[in-house]
mmCIF file of C-alpha atoms in Angstrom:
data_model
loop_
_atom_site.group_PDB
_atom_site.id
_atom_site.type_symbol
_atom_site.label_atom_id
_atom_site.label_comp_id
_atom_site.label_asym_id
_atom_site.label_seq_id
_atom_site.Cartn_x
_atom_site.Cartn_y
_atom_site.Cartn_z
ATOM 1 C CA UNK X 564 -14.405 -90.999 6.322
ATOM 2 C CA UNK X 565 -18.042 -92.625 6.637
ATOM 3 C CA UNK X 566 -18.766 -92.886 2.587
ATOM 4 C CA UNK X 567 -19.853 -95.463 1.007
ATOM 5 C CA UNK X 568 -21.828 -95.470 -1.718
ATOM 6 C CA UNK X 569 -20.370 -97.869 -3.976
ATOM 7 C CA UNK X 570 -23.654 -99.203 -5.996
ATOM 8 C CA UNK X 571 -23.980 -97.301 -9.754
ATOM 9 C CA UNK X 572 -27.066 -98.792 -11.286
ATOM 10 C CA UNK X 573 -30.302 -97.563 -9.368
ATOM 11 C CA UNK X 574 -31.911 -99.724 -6.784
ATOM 12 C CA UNK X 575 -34.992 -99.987 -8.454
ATOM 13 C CA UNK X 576 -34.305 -101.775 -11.465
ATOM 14 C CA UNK X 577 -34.229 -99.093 -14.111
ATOM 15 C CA UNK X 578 -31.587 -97.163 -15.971
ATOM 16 C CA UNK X 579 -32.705 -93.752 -14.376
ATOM 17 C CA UNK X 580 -34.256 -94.257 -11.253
ATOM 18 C CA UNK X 581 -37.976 -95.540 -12.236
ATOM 19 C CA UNK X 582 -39.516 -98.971 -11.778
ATOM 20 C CA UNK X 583 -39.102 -100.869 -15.485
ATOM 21 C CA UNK X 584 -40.424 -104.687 -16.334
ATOM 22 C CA UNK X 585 -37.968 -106.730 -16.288
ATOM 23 C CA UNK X 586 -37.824 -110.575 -18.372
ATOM 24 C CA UNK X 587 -36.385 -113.547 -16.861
ATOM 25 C CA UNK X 588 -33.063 -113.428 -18.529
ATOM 26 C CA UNK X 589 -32.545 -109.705 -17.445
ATOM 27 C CA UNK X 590 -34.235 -110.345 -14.072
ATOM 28 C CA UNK X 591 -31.543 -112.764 -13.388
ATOM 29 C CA UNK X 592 -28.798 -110.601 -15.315
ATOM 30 C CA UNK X 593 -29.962 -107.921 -12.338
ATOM 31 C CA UNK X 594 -29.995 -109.864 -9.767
ATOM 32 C CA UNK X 595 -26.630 -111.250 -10.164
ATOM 33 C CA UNK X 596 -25.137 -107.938 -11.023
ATOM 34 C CA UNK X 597 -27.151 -106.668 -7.293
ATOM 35 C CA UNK X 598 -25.180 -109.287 -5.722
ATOM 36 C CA UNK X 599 -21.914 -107.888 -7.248
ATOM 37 C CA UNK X 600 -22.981 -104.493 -6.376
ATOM 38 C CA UNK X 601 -23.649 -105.231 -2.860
ATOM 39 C CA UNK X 602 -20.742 -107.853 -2.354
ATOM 40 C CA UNK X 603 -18.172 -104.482 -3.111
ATOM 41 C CA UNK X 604 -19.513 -101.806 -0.509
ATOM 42 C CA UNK X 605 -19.805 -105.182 1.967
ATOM 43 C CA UNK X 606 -16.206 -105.835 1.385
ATOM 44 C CA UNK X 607 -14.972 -102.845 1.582
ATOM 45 C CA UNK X 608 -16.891 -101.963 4.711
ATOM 46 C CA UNK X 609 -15.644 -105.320 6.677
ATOM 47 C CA UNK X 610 -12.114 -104.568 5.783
ATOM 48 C CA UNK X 611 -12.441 -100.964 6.779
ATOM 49 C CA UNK X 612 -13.904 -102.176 10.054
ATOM 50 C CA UNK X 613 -11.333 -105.132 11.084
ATOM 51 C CA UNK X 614 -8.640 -102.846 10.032
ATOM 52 C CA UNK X 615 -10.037 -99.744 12.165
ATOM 53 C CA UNK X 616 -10.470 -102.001 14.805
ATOM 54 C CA UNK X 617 -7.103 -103.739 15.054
ATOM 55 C CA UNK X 618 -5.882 -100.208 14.883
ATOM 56 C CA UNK X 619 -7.848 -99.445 17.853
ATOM 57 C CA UNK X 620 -6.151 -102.688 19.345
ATOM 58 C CA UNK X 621 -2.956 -101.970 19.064
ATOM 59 C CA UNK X 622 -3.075 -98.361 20.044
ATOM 60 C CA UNK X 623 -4.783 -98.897 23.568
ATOM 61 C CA UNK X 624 -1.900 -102.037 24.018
ATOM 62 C CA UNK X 625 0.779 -99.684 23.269
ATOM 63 C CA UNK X 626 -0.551 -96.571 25.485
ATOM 64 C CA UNK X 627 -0.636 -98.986 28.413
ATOM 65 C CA UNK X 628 2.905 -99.964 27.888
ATOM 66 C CA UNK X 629 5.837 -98.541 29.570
ATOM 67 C CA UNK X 630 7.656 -95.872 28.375
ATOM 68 C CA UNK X 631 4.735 -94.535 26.086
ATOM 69 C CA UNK X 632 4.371 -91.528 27.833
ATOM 70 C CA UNK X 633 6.345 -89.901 25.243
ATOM 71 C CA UNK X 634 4.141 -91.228 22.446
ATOM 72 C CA UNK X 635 0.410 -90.883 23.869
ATOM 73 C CA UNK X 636 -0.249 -88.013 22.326
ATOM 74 C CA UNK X 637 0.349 -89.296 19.043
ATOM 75 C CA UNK X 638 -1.602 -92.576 19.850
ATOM 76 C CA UNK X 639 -4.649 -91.076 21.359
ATOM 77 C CA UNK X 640 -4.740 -89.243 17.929
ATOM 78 C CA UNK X 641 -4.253 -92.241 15.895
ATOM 79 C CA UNK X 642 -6.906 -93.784 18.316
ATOM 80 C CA UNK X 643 -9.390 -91.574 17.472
ATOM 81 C CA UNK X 644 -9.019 -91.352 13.799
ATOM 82 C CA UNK X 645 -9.563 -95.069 13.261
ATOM 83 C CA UNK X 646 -12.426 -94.574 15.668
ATOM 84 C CA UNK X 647 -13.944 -92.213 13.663
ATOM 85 C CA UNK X 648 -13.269 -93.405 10.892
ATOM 86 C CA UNK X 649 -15.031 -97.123 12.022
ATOM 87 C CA UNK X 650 -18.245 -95.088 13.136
ATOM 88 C CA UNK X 651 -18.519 -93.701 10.075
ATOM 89 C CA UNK X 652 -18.472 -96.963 8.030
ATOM 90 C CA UNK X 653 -20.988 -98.592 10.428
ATOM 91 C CA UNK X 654 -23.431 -95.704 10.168
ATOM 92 C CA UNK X 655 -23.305 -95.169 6.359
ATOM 93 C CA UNK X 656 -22.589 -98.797 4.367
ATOM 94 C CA UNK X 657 -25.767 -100.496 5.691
ATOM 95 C CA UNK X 658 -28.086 -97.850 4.818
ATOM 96 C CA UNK X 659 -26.631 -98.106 1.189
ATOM 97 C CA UNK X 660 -26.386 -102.063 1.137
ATOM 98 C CA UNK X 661 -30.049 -102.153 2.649
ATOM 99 C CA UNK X 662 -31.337 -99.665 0.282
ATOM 100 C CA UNK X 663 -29.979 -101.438 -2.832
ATOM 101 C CA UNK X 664 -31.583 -105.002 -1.344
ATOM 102 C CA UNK X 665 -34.662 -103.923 -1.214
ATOM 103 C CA UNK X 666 -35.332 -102.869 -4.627
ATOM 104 C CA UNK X 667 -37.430 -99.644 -3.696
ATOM 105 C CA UNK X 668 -36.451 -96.245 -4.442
ATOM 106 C CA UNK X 669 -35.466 -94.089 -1.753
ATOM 107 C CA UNK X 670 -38.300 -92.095 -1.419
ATOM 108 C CA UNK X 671 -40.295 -95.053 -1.062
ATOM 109 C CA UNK X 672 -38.177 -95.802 1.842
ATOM 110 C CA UNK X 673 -37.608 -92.302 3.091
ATOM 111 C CA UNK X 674 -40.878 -90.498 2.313
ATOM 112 C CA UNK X 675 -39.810 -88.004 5.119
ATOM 113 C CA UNK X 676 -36.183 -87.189 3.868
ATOM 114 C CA UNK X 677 -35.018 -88.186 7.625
ATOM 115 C CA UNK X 678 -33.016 -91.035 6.768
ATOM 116 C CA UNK X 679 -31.289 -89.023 3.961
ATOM 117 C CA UNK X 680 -30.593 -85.782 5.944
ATOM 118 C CA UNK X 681 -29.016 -87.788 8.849
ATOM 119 C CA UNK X 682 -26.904 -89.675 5.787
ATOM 120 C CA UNK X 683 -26.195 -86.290 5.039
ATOM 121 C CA UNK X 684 -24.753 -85.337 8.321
ATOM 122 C CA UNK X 685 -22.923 -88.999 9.353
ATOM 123 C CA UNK X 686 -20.750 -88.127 5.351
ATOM 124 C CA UNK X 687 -20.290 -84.693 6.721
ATOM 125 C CA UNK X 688 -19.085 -84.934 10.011
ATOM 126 C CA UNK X 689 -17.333 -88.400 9.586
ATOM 127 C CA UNK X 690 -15.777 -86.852 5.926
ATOM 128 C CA UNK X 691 -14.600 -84.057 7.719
ATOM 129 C CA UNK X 692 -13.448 -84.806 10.966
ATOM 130 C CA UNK X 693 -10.718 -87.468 9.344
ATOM 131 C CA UNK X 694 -9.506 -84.403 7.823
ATOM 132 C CA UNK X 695 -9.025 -82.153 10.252
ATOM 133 C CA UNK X 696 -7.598 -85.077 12.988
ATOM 134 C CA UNK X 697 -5.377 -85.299 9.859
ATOM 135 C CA UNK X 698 -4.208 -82.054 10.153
ATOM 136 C CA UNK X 699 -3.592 -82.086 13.935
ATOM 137 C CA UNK X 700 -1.350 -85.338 13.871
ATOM 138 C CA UNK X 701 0.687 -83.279 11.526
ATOM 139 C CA UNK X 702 0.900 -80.372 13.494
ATOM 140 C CA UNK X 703 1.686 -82.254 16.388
ATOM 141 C CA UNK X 704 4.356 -84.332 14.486
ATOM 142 C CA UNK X 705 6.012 -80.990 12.958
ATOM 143 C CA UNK X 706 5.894 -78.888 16.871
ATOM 144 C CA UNK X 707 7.547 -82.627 18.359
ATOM 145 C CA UNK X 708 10.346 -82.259 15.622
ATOM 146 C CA UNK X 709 11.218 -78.261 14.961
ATOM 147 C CA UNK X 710 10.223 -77.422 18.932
ATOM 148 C CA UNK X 711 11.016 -80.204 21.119
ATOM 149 C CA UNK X 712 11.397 -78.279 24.148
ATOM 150 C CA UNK X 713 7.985 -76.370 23.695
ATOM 151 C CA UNK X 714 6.477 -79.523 23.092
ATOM 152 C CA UNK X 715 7.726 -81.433 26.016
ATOM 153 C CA UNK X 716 6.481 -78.521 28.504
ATOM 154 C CA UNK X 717 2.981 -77.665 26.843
ATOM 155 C CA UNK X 718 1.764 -80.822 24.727
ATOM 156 C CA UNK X 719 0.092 -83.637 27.247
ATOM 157 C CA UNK X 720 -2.266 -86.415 26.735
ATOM 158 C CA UNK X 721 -5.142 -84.090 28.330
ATOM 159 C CA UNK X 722 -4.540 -80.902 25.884
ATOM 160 C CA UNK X 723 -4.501 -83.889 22.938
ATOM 161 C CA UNK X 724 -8.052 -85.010 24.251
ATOM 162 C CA UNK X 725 -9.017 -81.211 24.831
ATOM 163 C CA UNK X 726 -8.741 -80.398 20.749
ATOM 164 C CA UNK X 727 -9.786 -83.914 20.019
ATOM 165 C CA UNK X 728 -12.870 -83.074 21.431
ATOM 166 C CA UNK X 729 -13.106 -79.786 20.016
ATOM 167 C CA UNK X 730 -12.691 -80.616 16.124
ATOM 168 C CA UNK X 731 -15.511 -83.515 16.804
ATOM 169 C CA UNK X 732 -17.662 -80.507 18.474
ATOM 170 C CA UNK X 733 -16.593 -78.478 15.093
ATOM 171 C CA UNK X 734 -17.564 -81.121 12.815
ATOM 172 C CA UNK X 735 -20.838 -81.757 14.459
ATOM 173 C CA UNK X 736 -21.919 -77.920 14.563
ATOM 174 C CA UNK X 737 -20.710 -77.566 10.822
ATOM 175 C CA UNK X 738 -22.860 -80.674 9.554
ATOM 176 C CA UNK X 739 -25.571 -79.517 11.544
ATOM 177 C CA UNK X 740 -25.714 -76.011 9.299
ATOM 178 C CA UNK X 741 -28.311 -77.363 7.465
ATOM 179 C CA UNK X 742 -31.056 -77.599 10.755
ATOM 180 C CA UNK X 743 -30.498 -73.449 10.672
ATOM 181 C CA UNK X 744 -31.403 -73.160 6.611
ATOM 182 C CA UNK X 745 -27.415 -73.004 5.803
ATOM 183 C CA UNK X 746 -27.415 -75.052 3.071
ATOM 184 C CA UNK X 747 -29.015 -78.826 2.544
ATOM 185 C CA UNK X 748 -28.638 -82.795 1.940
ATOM 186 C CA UNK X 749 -29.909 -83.882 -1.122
ATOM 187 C CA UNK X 750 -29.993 -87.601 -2.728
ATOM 188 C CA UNK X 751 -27.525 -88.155 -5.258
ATOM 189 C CA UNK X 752 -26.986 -90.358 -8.200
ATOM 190 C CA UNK X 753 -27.752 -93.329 -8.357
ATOM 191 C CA UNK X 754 -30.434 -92.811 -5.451
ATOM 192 C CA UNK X 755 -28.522 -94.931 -3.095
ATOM 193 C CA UNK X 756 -26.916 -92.205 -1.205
ATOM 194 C CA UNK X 757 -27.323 -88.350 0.500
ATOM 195 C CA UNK X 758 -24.913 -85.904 0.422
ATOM 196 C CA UNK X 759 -24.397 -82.211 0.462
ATOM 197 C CA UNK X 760 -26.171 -80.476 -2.544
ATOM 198 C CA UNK X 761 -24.495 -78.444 -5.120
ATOM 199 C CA UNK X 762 -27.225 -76.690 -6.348
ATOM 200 C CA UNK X 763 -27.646 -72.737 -6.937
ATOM 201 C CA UNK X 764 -24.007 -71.883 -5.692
ATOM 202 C CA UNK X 765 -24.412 -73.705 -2.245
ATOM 203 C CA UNK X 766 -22.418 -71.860 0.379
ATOM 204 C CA UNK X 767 -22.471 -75.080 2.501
ATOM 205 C CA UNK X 768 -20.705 -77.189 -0.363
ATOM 206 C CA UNK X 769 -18.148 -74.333 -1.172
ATOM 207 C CA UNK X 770 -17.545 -73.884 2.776
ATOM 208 C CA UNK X 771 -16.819 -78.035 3.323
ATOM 209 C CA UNK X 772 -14.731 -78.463 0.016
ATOM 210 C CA UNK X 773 -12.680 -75.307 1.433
ATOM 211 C CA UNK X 774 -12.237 -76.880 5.069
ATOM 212 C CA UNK X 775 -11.184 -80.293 3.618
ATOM 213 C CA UNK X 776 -8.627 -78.126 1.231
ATOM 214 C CA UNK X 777 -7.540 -76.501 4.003
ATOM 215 C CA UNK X 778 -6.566 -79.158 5.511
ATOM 216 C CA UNK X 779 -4.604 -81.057 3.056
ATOM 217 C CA UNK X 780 -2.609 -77.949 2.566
ATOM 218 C CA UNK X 781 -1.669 -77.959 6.547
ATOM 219 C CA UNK X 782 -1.512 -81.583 6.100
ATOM 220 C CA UNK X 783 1.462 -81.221 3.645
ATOM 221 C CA UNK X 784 3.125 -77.983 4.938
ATOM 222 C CA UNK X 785 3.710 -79.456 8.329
ATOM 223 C CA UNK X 786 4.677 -82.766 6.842
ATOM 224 C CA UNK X 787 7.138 -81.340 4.843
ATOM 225 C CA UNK X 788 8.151 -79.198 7.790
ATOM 226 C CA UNK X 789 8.693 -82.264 9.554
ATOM 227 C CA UNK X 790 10.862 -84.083 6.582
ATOM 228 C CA UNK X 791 13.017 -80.782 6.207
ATOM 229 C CA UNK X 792 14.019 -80.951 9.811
ATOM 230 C CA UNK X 793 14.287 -84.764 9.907
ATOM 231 C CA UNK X 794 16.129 -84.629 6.978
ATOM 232 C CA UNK X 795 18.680 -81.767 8.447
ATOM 233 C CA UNK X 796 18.901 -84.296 11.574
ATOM 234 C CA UNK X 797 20.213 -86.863 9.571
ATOM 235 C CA UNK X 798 22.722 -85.075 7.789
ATOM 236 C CA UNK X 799 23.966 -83.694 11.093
ATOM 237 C CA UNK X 800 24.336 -86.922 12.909
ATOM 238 C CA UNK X 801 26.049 -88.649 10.018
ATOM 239 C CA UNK X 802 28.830 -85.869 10.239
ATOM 240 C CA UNK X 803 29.201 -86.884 13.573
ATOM 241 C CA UNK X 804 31.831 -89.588 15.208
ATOM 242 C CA UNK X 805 28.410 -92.008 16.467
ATOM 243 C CA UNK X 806 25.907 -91.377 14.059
ATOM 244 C CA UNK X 807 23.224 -93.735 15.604
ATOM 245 C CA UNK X 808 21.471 -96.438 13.559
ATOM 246 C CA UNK X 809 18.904 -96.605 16.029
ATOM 247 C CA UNK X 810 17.928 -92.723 15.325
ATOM 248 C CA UNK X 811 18.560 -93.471 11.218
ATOM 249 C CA UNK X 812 16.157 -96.103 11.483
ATOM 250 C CA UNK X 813 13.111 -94.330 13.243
ATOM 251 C CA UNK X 814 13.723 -91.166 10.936
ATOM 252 C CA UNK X 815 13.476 -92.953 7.790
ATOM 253 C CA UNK X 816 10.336 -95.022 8.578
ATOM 254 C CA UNK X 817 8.836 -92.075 9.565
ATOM 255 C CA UNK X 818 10.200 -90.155 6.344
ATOM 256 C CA UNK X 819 8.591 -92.572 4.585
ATOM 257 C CA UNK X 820 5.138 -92.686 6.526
ATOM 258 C CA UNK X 821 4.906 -89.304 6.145
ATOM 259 C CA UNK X 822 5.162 -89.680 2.496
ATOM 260 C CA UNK X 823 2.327 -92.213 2.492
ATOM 261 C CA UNK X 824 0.241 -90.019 4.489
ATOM 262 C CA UNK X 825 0.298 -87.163 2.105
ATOM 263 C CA UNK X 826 0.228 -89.509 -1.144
ATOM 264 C CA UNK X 827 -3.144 -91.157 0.099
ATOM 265 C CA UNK X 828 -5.019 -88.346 1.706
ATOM 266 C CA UNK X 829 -4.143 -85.932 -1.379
ATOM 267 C CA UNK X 830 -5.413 -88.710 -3.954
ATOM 268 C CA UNK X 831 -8.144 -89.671 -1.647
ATOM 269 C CA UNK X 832 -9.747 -86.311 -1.052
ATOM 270 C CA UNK X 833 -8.379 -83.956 -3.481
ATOM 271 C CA UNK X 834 -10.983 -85.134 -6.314
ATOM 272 C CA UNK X 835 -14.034 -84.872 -4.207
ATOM 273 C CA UNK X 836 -13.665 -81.490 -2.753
ATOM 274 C CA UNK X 837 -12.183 -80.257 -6.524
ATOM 275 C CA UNK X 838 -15.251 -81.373 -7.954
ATOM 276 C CA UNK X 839 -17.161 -79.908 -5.508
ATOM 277 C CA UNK X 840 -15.937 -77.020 -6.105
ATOM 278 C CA UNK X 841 -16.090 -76.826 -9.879
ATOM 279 C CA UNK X 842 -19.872 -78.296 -9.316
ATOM 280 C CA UNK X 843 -20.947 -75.379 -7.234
ATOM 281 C CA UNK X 844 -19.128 -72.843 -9.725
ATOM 282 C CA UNK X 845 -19.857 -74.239 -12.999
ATOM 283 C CA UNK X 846 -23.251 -75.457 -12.604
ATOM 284 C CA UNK X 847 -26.157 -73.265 -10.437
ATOM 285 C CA UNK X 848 -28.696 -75.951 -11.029
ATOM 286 C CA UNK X 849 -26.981 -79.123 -10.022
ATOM 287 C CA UNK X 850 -25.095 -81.070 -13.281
ATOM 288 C CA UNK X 851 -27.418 -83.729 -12.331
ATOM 289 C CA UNK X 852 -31.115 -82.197 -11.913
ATOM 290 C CA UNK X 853 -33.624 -84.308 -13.413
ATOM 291 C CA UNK X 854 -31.812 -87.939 -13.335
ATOM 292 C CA UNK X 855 -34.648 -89.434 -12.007
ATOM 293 C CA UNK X 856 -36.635 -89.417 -14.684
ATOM 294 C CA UNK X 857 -33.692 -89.161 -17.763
ATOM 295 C CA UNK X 858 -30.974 -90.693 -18.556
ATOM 296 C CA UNK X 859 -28.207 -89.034 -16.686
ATOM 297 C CA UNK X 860 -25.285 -87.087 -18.093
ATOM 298 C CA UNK X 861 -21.802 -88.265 -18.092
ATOM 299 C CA UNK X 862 -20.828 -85.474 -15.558
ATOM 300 C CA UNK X 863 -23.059 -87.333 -12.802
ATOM 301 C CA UNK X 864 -20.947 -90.031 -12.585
ATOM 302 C CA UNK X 865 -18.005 -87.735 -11.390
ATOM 303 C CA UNK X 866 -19.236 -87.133 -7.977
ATOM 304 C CA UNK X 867 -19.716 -90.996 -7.416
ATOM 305 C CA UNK X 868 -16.720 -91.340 -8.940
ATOM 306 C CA UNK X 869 -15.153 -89.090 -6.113
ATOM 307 C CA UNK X 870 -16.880 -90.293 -3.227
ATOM 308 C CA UNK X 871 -15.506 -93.638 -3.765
ATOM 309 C CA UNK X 872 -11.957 -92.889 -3.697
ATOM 310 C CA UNK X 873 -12.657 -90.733 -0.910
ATOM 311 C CA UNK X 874 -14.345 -94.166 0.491
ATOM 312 C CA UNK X 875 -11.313 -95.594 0.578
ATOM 313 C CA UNK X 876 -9.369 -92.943 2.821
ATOM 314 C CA UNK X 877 -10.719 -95.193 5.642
ATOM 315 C CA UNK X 878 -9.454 -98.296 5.076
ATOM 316 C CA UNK X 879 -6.252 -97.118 4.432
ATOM 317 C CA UNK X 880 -5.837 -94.977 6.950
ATOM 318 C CA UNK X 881 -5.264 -97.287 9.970
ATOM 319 C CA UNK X 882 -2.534 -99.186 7.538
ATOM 320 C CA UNK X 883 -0.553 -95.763 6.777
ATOM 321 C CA UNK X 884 -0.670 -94.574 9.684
ATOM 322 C CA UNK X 885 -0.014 -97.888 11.999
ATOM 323 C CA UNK X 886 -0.302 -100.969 10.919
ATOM 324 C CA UNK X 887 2.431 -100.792 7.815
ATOM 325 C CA UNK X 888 4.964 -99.160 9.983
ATOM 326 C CA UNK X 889 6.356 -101.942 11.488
ATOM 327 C CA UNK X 890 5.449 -103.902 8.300
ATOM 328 C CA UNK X 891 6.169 -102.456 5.215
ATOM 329 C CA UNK X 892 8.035 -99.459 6.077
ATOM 330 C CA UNK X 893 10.469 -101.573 7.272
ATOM 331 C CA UNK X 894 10.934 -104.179 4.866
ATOM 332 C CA UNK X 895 11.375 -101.306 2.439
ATOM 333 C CA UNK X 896 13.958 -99.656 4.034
ATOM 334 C CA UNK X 897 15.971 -103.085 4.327
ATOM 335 C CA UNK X 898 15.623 -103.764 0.737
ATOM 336 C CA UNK X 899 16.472 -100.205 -0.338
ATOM 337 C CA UNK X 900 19.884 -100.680 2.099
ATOM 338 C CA UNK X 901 20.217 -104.300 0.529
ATOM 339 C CA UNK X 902 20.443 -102.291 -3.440
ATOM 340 C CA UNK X 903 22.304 -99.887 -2.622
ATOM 341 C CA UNK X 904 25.097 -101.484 -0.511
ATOM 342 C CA UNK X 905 24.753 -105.135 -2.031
ATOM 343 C CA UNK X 906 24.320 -105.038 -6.036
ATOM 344 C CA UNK X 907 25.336 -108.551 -6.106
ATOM 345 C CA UNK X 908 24.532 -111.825 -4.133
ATOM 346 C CA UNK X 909 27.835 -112.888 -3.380
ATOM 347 C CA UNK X 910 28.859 -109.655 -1.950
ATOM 348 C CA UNK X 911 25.969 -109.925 -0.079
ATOM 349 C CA UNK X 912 26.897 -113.325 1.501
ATOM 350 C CA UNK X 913 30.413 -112.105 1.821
ATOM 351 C CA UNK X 914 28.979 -108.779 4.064
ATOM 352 C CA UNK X 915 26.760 -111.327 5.836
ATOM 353 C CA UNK X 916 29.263 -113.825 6.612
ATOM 354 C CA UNK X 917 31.967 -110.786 7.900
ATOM 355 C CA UNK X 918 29.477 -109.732 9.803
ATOM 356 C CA UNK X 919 28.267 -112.767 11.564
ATOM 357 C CA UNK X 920 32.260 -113.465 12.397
ATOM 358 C CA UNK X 921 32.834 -110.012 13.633
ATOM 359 C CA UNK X 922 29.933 -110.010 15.989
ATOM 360 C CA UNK X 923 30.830 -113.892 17.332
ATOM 361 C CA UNK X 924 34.314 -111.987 17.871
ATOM 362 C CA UNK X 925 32.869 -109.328 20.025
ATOM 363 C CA UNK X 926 31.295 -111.571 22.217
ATOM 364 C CA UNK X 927 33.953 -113.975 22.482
ATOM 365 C CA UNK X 928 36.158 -110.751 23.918
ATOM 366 C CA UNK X 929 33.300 -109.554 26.134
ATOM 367 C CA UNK X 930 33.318 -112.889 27.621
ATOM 368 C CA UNK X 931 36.658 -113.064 28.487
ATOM 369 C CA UNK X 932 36.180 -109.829 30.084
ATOM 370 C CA UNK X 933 33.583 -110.747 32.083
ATOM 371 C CA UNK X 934 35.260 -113.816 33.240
ATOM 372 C CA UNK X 935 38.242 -112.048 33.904
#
């Protein structure tokens, strides 16, 4: 998602945004809380980037792999959202952490506005793009489930890298609206970061908040698509002689990633582009104009507030999507099997210990077979 502005007290020292004296105890009150300040967007940005890149990692192992044909798709779009997702954190968190080091307001640093209209663009295009790959991996999850056979005769690894390409062109051309006088990146509380500005009505801000909604709604409506119908296959295969554990298995870790999916990109995103929204409706001037020189109003914090969770929509995004699959998904599934089939430990070791006998019986008779 590229956004990272985690810092709330202004770089240069004072409550507002102008350069105050300072004493030694509060000098050294400031400069611990700086190194607080910095230490969280420096966390959070290695943790997005190891986890993006491990993502990367294991989706370029598995597409080599046999028998992934079936599944590259899928991986080249998981591929490319951790991508973006990693190019955004690299572009954005150490113009923030630098920023807040040096102890200079930004337009001591960015006299020019350069530096904070290309902030500008890197959250826009690597805020929305996430979004919309979002949306695609759902759409291509819900066509794989509901129309198989369509799917298997027009979806291939080269029409996946065709609309790839095309929602990165999409997000590129939309953050660049600003270059033709369609809207504009301002600096935003607490001066650390640039974003798109609110102010008198902005049809830029209303147009990205309505993209990003859009896409959460797609988002959910083919994820629930795709629940319904795995859901329906489940029911129908347990009426059946061979119901197939194998098949169980896969459906309900992917029931249940699908679940995480929408749960973190709707509490991710939903607050930043509602805000937005309410901020271009409910106040013409900006609900922050004039913070630089007073104290700012409550309402200021809200955007910061927003940003930050949507922050986070890129750290957890190569866990939901890959990396807990084979992890957590799985050990949930197990335990929710072990509750509902074992509520005691002994009848636990009793299933165990039938089990272990039946199988050692079954192998025993195969190798008597075999022999024979």
């Amino acid at each position: 998602s590229g956004m990272s502005p985690w810092q709330q007290r202004p770089p240069n020292g004072s409550a507002a945004g102008g350069p105050g004296p300072r004493g030694n105890g509060t000098g050294r009150a400031a400069e611990r809380g700086s190194a607080v300040s910095v230490a969280i967007p420096l966390t959070m940005m290695l943790t997005g980037v190891a986890g993006n890149a491990l993502a990367m990692l294991l989706v370029s192992r598995s597409y080599r792999a046999k028998g992934s044909r079936r599944k590259r798709s899928f991986l080249l779009c998981i591929g490319s959202l951790a991508l973006t997702d990693m190019l955004g954190q690299l572009l954005t968190s150490p113009v923030v952490i630098s920023v807040y080091l040096s102890g200079r307001p930004w337009a001591a640093m960015d006299p020019s506005g350069r530096l904070c209209d290309f902030f500008g663009f890197s959250m826009t295009v690597f805020g929305l793009c996430p979004l919309l790959i979002a949306s695609a991996m759902a759409v291509e999850r819900a066509l794989a489930i509901r129309a198989p056979h369509w799917y298997a005769s027009h979806m291939s690894p080269r029409a996946t890298e065709r609309g790839l390409a095309a929602i990165w062109a999409a997000g590129v051309a939309f953050a660049l609206l600003p270059l033709a006088g369609l809207g504009r990146y301002a600096l935003q509380w607490p001066g650390t970061w640039c974003f798109i500005s609110t102010a008198g009505g902005s049809a830029f801000a209303a147009a990205f908040a309505a993209l990003g909604l859009l896409s959460l709604v797609v988002t959910g409506a083919c994820n629930l698509a795709t629940i319904e119908a795995l859901v329906s296959r489940c029911r129908a295969k347990a009426g059946a002689a061979q119901p197939g554990s194998r098949w169980g298995r896969i459906a309900t870790e992917t029931l249940l990633q699908l679940l995480g999916i929408m749960c973190v990109l709707s509490a991710c995103w939903a607050p930043l582009l509602v805000t937005m929204l309410r901020m271009v409706s409910e106040h013409p001037a900006g609900p922050c104009r004039g913070w630089q020189r007073w104290e700012p109003r409550r309402e200021c914090n809200l955007p910061l507030t927003a940003v930050r969770l949507a922050s986070l929509n890129q750290i957890l995004d190569p866990w939901v999507y890959l990396l807990l699959r084979r992890i957590l998904l799985r050990k949930c599934r197990q335990a929710a099997s072990a509750v509902s089939h074992c509520p005691n430990a002994a009848e636990c070791r009793d299933r165990d210990r039938d089990r272990d006998r039946d199988r050692a019986l079954t192998l025993s008779d195969e190798t008597r077979r075999t022999a024979a």
